[in-house]
Amino acid sequence: VTAELKKLNLACGTYHAGLSVKSRREVHHSFMRDEIQCVIATIAFGMGINKADIRKVIHYGAPKEMESYYQEIGRAGRDGLQSSCHVLWAPADINLNRHRLSEIPNEKFRLYKLKMMAKMEKYLHSRRCRRKLILSHFEDKQLR
């Protein structure tokens, strides 16, 4: 993904747990100082990012559960300006996620994770208002 975006002359960086601490720090600082326009990252990047002017969050692949998805999309638009979130996914993503869950030895925990994944899959297929779906997932009746 990074290589394709660079072909479009987008200044971007890559961030994942396999990089050295120094490399991750450089990408993080470049992003915070607006030296790069975007970061292609695993979930390793999301925690601790407090940049108010993020305009887009794009998931490449189906998120595994609503809780982590909600935390990740919450990075966009913290300054109150219009922002957007997109999920680029295919049915094969769901199958891969399901396969990974099948490897969880604790049956009770595995069934719980499958239930959470089913809710995420329902969200991905829905044509209803995304905000309402997220709020209903967290049962925040005051905000509905």
GROMACS .gro file of C-alpha atoms in nm:
model
  144
    1VAL     CA    1   0.000   0.000   0.000
    2THR     CA    2   0.279   0.241   0.090
    3ALA     CA    3   0.457   0.183  -0.242
    4GLU     CA    4   0.137   0.248  -0.440
    5LEU     CA    5   0.066   0.570  -0.252
    6LYS     CA    6   0.422   0.689  -0.305
    7LYS     CA    7   0.372   0.634  -0.681
    8LEU     CA    8   0.094   0.893  -0.649
    9ASN     CA    9   0.344   1.135  -0.492
   10LEU     CA   10   0.192   1.110  -0.146
   11ALA     CA   11   0.440   1.158   0.134
   12CYS     CA   12   0.368   0.862   0.358
   13GLY     CA   13   0.531   0.635   0.609
   14THR     CA   14   0.492   0.278   0.726
   15TYR     CA   15   0.448   0.178   1.089
   16HIS     CA   16   0.426  -0.172   1.235
   17ALA     CA   17   0.565  -0.376   1.522
   18GLY     CA   18   0.833  -0.532   1.300
   19LEU     CA   19   1.015  -0.199   1.260
   20SER     CA   20   1.286  -0.085   1.496
   21VAL     CA   21   1.190   0.153   1.774
   22LYS     CA   22   1.397   0.422   1.598
   23SER     CA   23   1.212   0.376   1.267
   24ARG     CA   24   0.872   0.384   1.437
   25ARG     CA   25   0.969   0.697   1.629
   26GLU     CA   26   1.082   0.870   1.306
   27VAL     CA   27   0.753   0.792   1.130
   28HIS     CA   28   0.553   0.907   1.431
   29HIS     CA   29   0.742   1.237   1.459
   30SER     CA   30   0.724   1.299   1.082
   31PHE     CA   31   0.348   1.249   1.093
   32MET     CA   32   0.299   1.474   1.396
   33ARG     CA   33   0.508   1.750   1.230
   34ASP     CA   34   0.311   1.717   0.901
   35GLU     CA   35   0.623   1.610   0.712
   36ILE     CA   36   0.428   1.311   0.579
   37GLN     CA   37   0.061   1.312   0.477
   38CYS     CA   38  -0.036   0.964   0.586
   39VAL     CA   39   0.077   0.658   0.774
   40ILE     CA   40   0.008   0.305   0.661
   41ALA     CA   41   0.002   0.117   0.987
   42THR     CA   42  -0.105  -0.180   1.187
   43ILE     CA   43  -0.288  -0.129   1.514
   44ALA     CA   44   0.054  -0.075   1.671
   45PHE     CA   45   0.031   0.290   1.555
   46GLY     CA   46  -0.311   0.389   1.685
   47MET     CA   47  -0.255   0.391   2.058
   48GLY     CA   48  -0.126   0.721   2.188
   49ILE     CA   49  -0.177   0.917   1.866
   50ASN     CA   50  -0.325   1.252   1.960
   51LYS     CA   51  -0.323   1.452   1.637
   52ALA     CA   52  -0.630   1.671   1.610
   53ASP     CA   53  -0.635   1.724   1.233
   54ILE     CA   54  -0.655   1.368   1.102
   55ARG     CA   55  -0.908   1.382   0.816
   56LYS     CA   56  -0.931   1.021   0.705
   57VAL     CA   57  -0.900   0.682   0.866
   58ILE     CA   58  -0.902   0.401   0.612
   59HIS     CA   59  -0.914   0.039   0.721
   60TYR     CA   60  -0.767  -0.200   0.467
   61GLY     CA   61  -0.939  -0.523   0.563
   62ALA     CA   62  -1.234  -0.601   0.786
   63PRO     CA   63  -1.192  -0.494   1.148
   64LYS     CA   64  -1.225  -0.782   1.394
   65GLU     CA   65  -1.457  -0.615   1.645
   66MET     CA   66  -1.648  -0.295   1.709
   67GLU     CA   67  -1.453  -0.192   2.019
   68SER     CA   68  -1.117  -0.168   1.845
   69TYR     CA   69  -1.274  -0.022   1.530
   70TYR     CA   70  -1.442   0.252   1.735
   71GLN     CA   71  -1.115   0.338   1.909
   72GLU     CA   72  -0.932   0.353   1.575
   73ILE     CA   73  -1.187   0.570   1.392
   74GLY     CA   74  -1.191   0.800   1.692
   75ARG     CA   75  -0.856   0.933   1.572
   76ALA     CA   76  -1.028   1.129   1.293
   77GLY     CA   77  -1.160   1.483   1.334
   78ARG     CA   78  -1.064   1.551   1.692
   79ASP     CA   79  -1.049   1.920   1.605
   80GLY     CA   80  -1.421   1.915   1.522
   81LEU     CA   81  -1.376   1.957   1.147
   82GLN     CA   82  -1.532   1.719   0.897
   83SER     CA   83  -1.349   1.390   0.865
   84SER     CA   84  -1.430   1.049   0.724
   85CYS     CA   85  -1.365   0.684   0.791
   86HIS     CA   86  -1.368   0.409   0.531
   87VAL     CA   87  -1.337   0.032   0.538
   88LEU     CA   88  -1.201  -0.145   0.231
   89TRP     CA   89  -1.281  -0.511   0.279
   90ALA     CA   90  -1.379  -0.833   0.106
   91PRO     CA   91  -1.556  -1.148   0.228
   92ALA     CA   92  -1.217  -1.320   0.238
   93ASP     CA   93  -1.122  -1.086   0.525
   94ILE     CA   94  -1.408  -1.224   0.734
   95ASN     CA   95  -1.302  -1.580   0.652
   96LEU     CA   96  -0.943  -1.502   0.755
   97ASN     CA   97  -1.058  -1.345   1.082
   98ARG     CA   98  -1.280  -1.648   1.151
   99HIS     CA   99  -0.990  -1.884   1.081
  100ARG     CA  100  -0.765  -1.696   1.323
  101LEU     CA  101  -1.032  -1.716   1.591
  102SER     CA  102  -1.058  -2.093   1.543
  103GLU     CA  103  -0.706  -2.116   1.686
  104ILE     CA  104  -0.814  -1.977   2.027
  105PRO     CA  105  -0.800  -2.275   2.267
  106ASN     CA  106  -1.046  -2.138   2.525
  107GLU     CA  107  -1.388  -2.223   2.382
  108LYS     CA  108  -1.581  -1.967   2.587
  109PHE     CA  109  -1.348  -1.685   2.482
  110ARG     CA  110  -1.347  -1.805   2.120
  111LEU     CA  111  -1.729  -1.803   2.110
  112TYR     CA  112  -1.733  -1.453   2.259
  113LYS     CA  113  -1.487  -1.328   1.993
  114LEU     CA  114  -1.695  -1.495   1.719
  115LYS     CA  115  -2.003  -1.314   1.850
  116MET     CA  116  -1.816  -0.981   1.843
  117MET     CA  117  -1.693  -1.053   1.491
  118ALA     CA  118  -2.049  -1.134   1.378
  119LYS     CA  119  -2.160  -0.791   1.503
  120MET     CA  120  -1.878  -0.628   1.308
  121GLU     CA  121  -1.975  -0.823   0.996
  122LYS     CA  122  -2.337  -0.707   1.036
  123TYR     CA  123  -2.209  -0.349   1.060
  124LEU     CA  124  -2.003  -0.389   0.743
  125HIS     CA  125  -2.299  -0.525   0.546
  126SER     CA  126  -2.553  -0.274   0.677
  127ARG     CA  127  -2.688   0.019   0.479
  128ARG     CA  128  -2.817   0.188   0.794
  129CYS     CA  129  -2.665   0.495   0.957
  130ARG     CA  130  -2.320   0.394   1.084
  131ARG     CA  131  -2.337   0.627   1.382
  132LYS     CA  132  -2.663   0.471   1.500
  133LEU     CA  133  -2.521   0.122   1.458
  134ILE     CA  134  -2.213   0.207   1.664
  135LEU     CA  135  -2.420   0.373   1.935
  136SER     CA  136  -2.658   0.079   1.950
  137HIS     CA  137  -2.362  -0.156   1.985
  138PHE     CA  138  -2.250   0.031   2.293
  139GLU     CA  139  -2.612   0.074   2.407
  140ASP     CA  140  -2.574   0.448   2.463
  141LYS     CA  141  -2.944   0.524   2.464
  142GLN     CA  142  -2.901   0.891   2.559
  143LEU     CA  143  -2.714   0.968   2.237
  144ARG     CA  144  -2.943   0.778   1.997
   0.00000   0.00000   0.00000
